[in-house]
Coordinates of C-alpha atoms and ligand atoms in Angstrom, one line a residue:
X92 CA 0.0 0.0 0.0
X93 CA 0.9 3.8 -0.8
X94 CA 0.5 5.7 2.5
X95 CA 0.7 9.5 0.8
X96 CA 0.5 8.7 -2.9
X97 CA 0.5 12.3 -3.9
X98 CA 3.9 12.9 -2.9
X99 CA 5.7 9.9 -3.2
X100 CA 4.5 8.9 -6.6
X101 CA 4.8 12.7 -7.3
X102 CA 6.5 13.9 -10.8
X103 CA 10.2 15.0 -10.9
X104 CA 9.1 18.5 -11.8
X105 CA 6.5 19.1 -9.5
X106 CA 8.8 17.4 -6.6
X107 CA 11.3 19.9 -7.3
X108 CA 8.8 23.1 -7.5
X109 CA 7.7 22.1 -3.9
X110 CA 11.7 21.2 -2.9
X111 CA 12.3 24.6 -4.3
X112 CA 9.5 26.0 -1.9
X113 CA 10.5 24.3 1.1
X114 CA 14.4 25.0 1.0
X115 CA 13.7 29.0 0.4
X116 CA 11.9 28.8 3.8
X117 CA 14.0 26.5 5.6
X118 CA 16.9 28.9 4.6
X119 CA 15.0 31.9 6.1
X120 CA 14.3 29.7 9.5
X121 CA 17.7 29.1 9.7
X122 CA 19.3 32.4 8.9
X123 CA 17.5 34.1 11.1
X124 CA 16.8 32.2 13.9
X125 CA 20.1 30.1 14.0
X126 CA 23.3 32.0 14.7
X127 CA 25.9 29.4 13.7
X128 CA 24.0 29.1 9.9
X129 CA 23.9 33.2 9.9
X130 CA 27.4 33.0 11.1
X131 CA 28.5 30.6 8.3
X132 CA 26.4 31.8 5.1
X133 CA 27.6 35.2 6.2
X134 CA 31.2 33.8 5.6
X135 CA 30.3 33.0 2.3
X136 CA 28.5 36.3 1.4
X137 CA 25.2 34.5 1.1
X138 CA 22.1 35.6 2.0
X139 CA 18.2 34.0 1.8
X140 CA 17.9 36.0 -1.2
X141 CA 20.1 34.2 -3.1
X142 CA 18.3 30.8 -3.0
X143 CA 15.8 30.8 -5.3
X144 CA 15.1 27.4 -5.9
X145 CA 16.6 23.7 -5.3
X146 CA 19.5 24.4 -7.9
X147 CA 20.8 26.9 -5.5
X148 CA 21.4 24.3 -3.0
X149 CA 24.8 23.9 -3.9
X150 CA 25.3 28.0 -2.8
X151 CA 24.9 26.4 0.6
X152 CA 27.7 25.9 3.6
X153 CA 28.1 22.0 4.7
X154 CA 27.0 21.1 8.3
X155 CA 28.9 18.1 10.1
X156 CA 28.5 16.1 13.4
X157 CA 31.3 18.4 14.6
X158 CA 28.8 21.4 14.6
X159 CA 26.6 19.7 16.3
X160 CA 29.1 18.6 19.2
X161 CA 30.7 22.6 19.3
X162 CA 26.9 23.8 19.4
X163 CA 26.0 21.3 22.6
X164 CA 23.1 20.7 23.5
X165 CA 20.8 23.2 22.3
X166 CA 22.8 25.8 20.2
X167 CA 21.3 24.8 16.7
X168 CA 17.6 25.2 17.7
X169 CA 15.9 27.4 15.4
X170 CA 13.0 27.6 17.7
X171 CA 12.6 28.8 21.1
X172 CA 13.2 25.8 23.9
X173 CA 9.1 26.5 24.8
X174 CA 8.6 25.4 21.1
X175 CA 10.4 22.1 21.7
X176 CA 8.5 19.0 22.5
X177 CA 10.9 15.8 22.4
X178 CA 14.6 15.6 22.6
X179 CA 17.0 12.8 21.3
X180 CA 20.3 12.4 21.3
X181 CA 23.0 10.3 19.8
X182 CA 26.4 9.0 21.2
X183 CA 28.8 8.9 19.8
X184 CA 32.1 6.9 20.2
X185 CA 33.9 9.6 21.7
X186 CA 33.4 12.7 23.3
X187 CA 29.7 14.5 24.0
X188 CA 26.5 13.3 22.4
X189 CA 24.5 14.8 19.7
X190 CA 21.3 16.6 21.0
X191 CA 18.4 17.1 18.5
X192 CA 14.9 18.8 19.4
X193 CA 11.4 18.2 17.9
X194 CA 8.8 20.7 17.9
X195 CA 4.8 18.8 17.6
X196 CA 5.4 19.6 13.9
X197 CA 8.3 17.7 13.3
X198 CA 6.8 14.9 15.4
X199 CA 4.0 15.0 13.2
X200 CA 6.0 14.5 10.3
X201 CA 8.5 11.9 11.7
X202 CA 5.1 9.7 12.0
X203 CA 4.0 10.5 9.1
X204 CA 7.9 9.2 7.1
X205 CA 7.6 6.5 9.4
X206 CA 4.3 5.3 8.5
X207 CA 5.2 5.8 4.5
X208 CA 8.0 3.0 4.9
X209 CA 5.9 0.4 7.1
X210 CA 3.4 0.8 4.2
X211 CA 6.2 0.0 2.1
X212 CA 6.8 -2.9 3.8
X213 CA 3.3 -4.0 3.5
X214 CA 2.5 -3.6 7.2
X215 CA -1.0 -2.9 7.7
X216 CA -3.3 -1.7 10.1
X217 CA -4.0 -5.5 11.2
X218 CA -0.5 -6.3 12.1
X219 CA 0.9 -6.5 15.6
X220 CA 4.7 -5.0 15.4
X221 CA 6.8 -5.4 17.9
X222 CA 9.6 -2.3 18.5
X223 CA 12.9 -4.1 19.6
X224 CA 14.9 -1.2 19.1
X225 CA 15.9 1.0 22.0
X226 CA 13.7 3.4 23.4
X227 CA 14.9 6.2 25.2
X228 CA 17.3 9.0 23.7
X229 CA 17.9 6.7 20.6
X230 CA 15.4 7.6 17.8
X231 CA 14.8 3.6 16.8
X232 CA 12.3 2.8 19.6
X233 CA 9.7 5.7 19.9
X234 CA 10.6 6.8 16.2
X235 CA 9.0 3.6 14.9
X236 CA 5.9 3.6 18.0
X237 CA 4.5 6.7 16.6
X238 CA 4.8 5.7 12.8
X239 CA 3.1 2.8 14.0
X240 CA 0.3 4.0 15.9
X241 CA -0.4 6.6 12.8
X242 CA -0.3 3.9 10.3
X243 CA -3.1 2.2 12.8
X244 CA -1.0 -1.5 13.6
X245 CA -0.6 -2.6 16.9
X246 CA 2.7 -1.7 18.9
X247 CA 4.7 -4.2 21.1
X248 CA 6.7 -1.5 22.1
X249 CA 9.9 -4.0 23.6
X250 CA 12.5 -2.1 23.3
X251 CA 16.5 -4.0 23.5
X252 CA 17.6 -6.7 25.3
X253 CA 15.7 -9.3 27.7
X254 CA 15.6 -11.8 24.6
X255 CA 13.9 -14.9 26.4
X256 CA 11.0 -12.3 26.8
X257 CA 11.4 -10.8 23.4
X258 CA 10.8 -14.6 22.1
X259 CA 7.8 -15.5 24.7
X260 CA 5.8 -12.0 24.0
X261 CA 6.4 -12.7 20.0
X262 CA 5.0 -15.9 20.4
X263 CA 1.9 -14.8 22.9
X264 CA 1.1 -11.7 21.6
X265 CA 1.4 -13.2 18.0
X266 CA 3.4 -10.0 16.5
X267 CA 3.4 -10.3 12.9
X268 CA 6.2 -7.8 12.6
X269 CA 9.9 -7.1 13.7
X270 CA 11.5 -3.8 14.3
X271 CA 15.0 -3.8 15.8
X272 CA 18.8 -4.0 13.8
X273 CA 19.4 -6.7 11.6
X274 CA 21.9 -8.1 14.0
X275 CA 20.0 -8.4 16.7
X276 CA 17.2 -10.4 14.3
X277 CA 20.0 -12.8 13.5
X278 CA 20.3 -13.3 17.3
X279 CA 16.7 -13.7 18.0
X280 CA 16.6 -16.4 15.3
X281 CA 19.2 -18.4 17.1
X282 CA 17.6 -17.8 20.6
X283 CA 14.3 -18.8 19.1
X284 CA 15.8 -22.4 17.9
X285 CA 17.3 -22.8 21.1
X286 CA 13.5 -21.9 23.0
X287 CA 12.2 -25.3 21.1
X288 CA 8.9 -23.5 20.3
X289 CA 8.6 -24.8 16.7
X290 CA 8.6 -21.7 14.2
X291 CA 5.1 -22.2 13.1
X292 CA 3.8 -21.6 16.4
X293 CA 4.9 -17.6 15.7
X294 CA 3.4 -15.6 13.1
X295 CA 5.9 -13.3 12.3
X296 CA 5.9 -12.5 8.3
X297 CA 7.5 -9.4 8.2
X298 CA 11.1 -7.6 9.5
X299 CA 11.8 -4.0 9.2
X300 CA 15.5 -3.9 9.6
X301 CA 18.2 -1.0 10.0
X302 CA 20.3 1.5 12.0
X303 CA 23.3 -0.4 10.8
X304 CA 24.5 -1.6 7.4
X305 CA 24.2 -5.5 5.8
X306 CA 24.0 -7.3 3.0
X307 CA 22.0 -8.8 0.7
X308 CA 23.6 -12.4 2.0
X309 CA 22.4 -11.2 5.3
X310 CA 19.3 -10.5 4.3
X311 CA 18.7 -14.1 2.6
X312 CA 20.0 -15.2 6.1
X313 CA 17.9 -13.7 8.2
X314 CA 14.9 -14.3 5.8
X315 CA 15.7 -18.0 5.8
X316 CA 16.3 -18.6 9.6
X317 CA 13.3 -16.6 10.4
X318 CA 10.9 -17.6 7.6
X319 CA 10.1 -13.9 7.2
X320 CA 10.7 -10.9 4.3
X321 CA 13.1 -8.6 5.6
X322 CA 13.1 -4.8 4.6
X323 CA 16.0 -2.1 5.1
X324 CA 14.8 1.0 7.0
X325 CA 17.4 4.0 6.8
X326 CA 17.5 6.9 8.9
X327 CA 19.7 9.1 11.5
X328 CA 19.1 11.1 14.2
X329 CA 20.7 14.4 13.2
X330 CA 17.8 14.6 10.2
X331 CA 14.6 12.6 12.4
X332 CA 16.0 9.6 13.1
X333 CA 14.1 6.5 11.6
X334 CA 11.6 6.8 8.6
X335 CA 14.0 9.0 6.3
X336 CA 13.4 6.4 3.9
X337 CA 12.8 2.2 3.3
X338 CA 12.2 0.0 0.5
X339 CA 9.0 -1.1 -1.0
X340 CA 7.9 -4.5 -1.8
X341 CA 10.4 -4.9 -4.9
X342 CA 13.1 -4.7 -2.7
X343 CA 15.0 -2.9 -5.0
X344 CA 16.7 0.3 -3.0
X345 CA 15.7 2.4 -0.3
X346 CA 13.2 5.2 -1.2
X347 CA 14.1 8.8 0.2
X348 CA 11.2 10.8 1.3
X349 CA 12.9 13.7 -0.1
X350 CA 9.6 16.0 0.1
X351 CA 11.0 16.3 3.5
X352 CA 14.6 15.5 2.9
X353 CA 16.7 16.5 0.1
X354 CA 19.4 14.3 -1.0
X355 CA 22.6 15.1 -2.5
X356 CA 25.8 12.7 -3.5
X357 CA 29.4 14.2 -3.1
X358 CA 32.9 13.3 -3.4
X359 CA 33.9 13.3 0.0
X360 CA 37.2 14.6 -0.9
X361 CA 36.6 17.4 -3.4
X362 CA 32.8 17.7 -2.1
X363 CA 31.4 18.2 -5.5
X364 CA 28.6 16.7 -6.6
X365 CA 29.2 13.1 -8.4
X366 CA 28.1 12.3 -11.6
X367 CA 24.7 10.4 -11.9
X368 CA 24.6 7.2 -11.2
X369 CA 28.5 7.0 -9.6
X370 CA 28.4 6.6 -5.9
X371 CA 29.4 9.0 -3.2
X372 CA 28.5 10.2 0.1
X373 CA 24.9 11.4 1.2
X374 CA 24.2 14.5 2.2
X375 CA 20.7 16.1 3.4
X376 CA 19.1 18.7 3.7
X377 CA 15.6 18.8 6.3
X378 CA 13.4 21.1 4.3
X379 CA 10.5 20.8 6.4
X380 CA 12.2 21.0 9.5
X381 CA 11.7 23.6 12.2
X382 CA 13.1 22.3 15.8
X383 CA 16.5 21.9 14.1
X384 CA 16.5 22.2 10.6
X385 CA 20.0 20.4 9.0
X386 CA 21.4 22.8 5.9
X387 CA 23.4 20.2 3.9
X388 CA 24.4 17.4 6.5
X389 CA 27.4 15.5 6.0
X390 CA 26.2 11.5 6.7
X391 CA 29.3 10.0 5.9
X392 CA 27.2 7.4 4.4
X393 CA 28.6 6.0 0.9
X394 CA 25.5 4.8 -1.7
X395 CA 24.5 5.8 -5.2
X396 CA 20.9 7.2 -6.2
X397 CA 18.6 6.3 -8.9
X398 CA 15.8 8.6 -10.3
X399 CA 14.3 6.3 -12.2
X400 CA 10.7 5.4 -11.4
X401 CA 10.2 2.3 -9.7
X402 CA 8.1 -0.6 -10.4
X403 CA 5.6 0.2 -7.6
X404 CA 4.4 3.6 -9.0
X405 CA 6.8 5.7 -6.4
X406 CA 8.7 8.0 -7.7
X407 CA 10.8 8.9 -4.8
X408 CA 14.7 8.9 -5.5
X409 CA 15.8 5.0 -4.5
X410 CA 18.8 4.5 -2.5
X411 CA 21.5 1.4 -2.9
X412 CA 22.3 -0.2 0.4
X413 CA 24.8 1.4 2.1
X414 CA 28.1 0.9 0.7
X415 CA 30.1 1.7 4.2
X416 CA 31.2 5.2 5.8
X417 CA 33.5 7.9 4.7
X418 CA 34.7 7.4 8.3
X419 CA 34.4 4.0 9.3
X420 CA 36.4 3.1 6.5
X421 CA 39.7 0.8 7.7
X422 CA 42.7 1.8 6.1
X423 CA 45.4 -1.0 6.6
X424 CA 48.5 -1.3 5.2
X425 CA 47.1 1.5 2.8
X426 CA 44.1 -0.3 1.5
X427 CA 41.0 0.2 2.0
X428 CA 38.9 -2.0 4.0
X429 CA 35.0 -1.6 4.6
X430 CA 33.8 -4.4 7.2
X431 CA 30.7 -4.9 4.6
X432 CA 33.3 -6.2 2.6
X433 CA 34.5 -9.0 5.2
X434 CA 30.9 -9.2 5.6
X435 CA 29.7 -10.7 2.1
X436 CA 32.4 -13.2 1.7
X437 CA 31.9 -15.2 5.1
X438 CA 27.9 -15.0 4.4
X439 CA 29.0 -16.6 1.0
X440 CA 30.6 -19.3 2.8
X441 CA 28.1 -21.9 4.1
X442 CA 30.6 -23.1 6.8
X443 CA 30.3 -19.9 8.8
X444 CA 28.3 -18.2 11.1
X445 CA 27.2 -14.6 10.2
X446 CA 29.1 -13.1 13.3
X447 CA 32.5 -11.6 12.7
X448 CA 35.1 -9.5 14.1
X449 CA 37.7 -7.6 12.9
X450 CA 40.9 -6.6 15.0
X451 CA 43.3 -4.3 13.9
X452 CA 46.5 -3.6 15.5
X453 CA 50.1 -2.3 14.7
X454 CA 52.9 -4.4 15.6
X455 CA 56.8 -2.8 14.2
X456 CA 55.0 -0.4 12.7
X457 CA 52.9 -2.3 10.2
X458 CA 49.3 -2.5 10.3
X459 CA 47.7 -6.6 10.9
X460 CA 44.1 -7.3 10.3
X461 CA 42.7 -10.4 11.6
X462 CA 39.4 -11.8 11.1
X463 CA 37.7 -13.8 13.7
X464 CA 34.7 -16.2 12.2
X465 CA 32.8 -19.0 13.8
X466 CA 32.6 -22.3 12.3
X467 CA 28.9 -23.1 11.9
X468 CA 28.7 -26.6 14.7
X469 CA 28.0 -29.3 11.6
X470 CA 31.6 -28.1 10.2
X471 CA 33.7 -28.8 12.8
X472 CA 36.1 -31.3 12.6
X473 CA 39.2 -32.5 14.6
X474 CA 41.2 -33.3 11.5
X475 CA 43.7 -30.5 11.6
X476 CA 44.4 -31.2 8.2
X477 CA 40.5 -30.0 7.1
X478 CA 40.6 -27.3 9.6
X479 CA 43.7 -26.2 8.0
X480 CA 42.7 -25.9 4.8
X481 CA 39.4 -24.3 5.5
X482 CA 41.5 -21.6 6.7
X483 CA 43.1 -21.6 3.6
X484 CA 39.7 -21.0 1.6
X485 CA 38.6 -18.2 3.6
X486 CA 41.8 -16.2 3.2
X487 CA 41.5 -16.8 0.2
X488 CA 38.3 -15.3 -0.7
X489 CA 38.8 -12.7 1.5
X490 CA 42.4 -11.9 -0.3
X491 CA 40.9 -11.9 -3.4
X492 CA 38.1 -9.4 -2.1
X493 CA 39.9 -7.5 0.1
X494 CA 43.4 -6.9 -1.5
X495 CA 45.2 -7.7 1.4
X496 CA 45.6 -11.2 3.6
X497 CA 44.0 -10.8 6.8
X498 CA 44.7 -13.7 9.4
X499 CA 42.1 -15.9 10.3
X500 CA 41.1 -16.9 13.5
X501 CA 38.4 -19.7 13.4
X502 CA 36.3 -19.6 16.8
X503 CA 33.7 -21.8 18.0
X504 CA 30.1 -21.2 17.5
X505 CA 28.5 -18.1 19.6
X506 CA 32.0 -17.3 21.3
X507 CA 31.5 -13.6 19.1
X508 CA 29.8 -11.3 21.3
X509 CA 26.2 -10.5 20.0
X510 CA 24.7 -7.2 20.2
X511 CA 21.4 -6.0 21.0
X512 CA 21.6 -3.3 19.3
X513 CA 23.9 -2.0 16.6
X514 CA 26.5 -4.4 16.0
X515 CA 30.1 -4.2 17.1
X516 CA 31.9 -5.6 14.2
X517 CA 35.8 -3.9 14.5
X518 CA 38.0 -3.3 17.5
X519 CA 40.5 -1.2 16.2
X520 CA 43.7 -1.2 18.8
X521 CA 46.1 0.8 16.8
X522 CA 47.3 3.8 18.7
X523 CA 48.1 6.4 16.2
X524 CA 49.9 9.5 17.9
Ligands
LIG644 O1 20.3 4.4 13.6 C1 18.2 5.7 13.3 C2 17.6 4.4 12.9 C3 16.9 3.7 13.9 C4 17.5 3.9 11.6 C5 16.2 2.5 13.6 C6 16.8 2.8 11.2 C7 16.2 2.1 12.2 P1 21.8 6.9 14.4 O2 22.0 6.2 15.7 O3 22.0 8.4 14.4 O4 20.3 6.7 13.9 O5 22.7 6.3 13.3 C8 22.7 6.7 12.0 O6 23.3 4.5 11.2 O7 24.2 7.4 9.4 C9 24.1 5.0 9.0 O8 25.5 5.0 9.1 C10 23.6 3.9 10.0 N1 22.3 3.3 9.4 C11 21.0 3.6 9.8 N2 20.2 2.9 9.1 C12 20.9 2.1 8.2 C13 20.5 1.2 7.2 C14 19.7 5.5 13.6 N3 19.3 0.8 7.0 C15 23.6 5.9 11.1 N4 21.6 0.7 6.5 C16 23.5 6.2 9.7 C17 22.8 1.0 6.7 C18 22.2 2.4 8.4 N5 23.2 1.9 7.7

């Protein structure tokens, strides 16, 4: 089903008339309400009058998760604190969070995004969903409880952790939908094969999955273990948090609301725009935003965009799956390494488990990269000679992948930590100075 079929199957032209629309007022909000966006258009000799529609965009000064940590908590608020309703916040891995503020509007909208993709997941009014991501500051819990009370469904609202519960409630309550990271789903599965309650006693159908990247082999994992279709669900806190966008039933990229978000692709090194089609990093601009509207955000995420229709009538810009960060990227030995990478050739192998970890470390000044996998029980062997060579085949995909020779370390089944949440997948121990 189409939740708001007038602007998501809307025409390229008109979209970008009512993008044009939005951004000329957003720029006003912020320029005169926001000191650090005066302050930094100002630098450039801009002004509100020089953004006359979407084409102009690229007049505009960046914003990056730095300005939001130099402008903690409440400094880019372009509404008075008696205007703001919710607050969220994200941590980071170092240093203080990031604090973002809601006015009713922008709750009213976050529903409203949210409720477009769990339409796009086919979740309807009759399904019981249950919210296993966080609640609290993180947007994943309550964003996805008030998408689903608008859309009309039923919330289980979980949140993380406690998964013998998670399992029993599922079963009881008879959700029909699961919300929480794709890592955690894989972990559920597990837990629910240990319980012993057969899977046809549940009647789960459908996942909605995100807040961290996978793959499509994860996908086909997690929609085999759980006997469920599994959906990607994109979104960050610093433009609402979950709901920015999520695919549709073809499964064929994630669609951007962007009558509410306005995407962009740079180079993250010359930050120019790529050429269509190539891939680069995302960048957005909230043009509907009020409690803290985001002129030209930085995500660091790396995808490519395609403005082609799609095959279910929307016409709202579809995303690829995220390719990795601009930041998380590993450089080792000088190469390049995205864990996604690590990630698609051990969920080609059939004799692993989906878990990994990657530790990095520098020993005499060279960079090592080791790869811990667990061998899947039905593997294992106490021939050294077949453990051996098993080894052999995994560093040898992952050379071939990767450019480099991590070293393997095979480890027995569920000895990787799991995660309730997003997934710890690289313990980086170099000390750089
Ligand atoms: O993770 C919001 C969210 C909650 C999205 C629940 C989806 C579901 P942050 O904690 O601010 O917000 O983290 C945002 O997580 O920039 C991406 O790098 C990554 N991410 C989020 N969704 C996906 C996804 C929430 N579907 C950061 N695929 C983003 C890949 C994702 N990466």
């Amino acid at each position: 089903m189409i939740w708001n079929e007038t602007v998501e199957c809307m025409s390229r032209e008109e979209m970008r008339k009512l993008q044009s629309i939005r951004l000329k007022n957003v720029v006003e909000r912020a320029y005169h309400n926001t000191p650090f966006y005066r302050a930094k258009m100002q630098e450039m000799g801009i002004t509100p009058d020089d953004i006359a529609s979407i084409d102009d965009i690229t007049k505009l000064p960046f914003t990056v998760k730095q300005d939001l940590r130099g402008n903690y908590p409440f400094g880019l608020m372009a509404v008075p604190m008696s205007e703001v309703v919710r607050l969220h916040a994200s941590s980071g891995t170092t240093g203080k969070p990031i604090v973002v503020g809601y006015t009713r509007k922008d709750l009213s909208i976050w529903s409203e995004v949210v409720a477009r993709c769990l339409a796009a997941c086919g979740v309807t009014r009759n399904d019981a969903v249950q919210v296993s991501y966080g609640y609290g500051l993180f947007t994943g819990g309550l964003g996805l409880h008030n998408g689903i009370e608008n859309l009309g469904g039923t919330v289980i609202p979980m949140s993380s952790g406690n998964t013998q519960k998670q399992i029993q409630i599922m079963h009881d309550f008879g959700a029909k939908v699961l919300a929480c990271t794709p890592s955690y789903a894989l972990f559920l599965a597990e837990a629910i094969k240990d319980s012993g309650i057969p899977r046809e006693e549940f009647q789960l159908k459908t996942g909605v999955f995100g807040a961290e990247p996978w793959t499509e082999n994860m996908r086909k994992d997690i929609e085999e273990k759980l006997g469920i279709k599994a959906y990607d669900i994109y979104g960050l806190t610093e433009i609402i948090g979950p709901g920015v966008g999520s695919e549709c039933e073809h499964q064929d990229g994630t669609h951007l609301w962007e009558d509410h978000f306005f995407p962009e692709l740079i180079d993250p090194v010359t930050l120019q725009p790529v050429e269509p089609g190539q891939p680069g990093e995302l960048v957005f601009t909230t043009i509907t935003k009020e409690g803290m509207p985001m002129i030209r955000y930085r995500t660091r995420d790396l995808t490519t965009l395609n403005y082609e229709p799609c095959a279910c009538g929307r016409t709202a810009v579809r995303m690829s799956k995220i390719l990795g960060r601009s930041d998380d990227m590993l450089i080792i030995r000088g190469v390049n390494v995205f864990p996604s990478q690590v990630e698609s050739v051990i969920l080609e192998m059939e004799e692993f488990e989906p878990h990994y970890l990657l530790v990095v470390d520098r020993v005499n000044n060279t960079d090592t990269l080791e790869v811990q996998v667990e061998l899947r029980a039905e593997f294992y062997t106490d021939e050294m000679s077949k453990m051996i060579a098993l080894k052999k085949k995994i560093a040898h995909n992952l050379q071939s992948v990767l450019g480099i020779s991590p070293a393997i370390k095979i480890v027995e089944p569920r000895s990787i930590e799991r995660s309730q949440g997003k997934a710890k997948r690289v313990i980086d121990n170099r000390k750089l100075i």
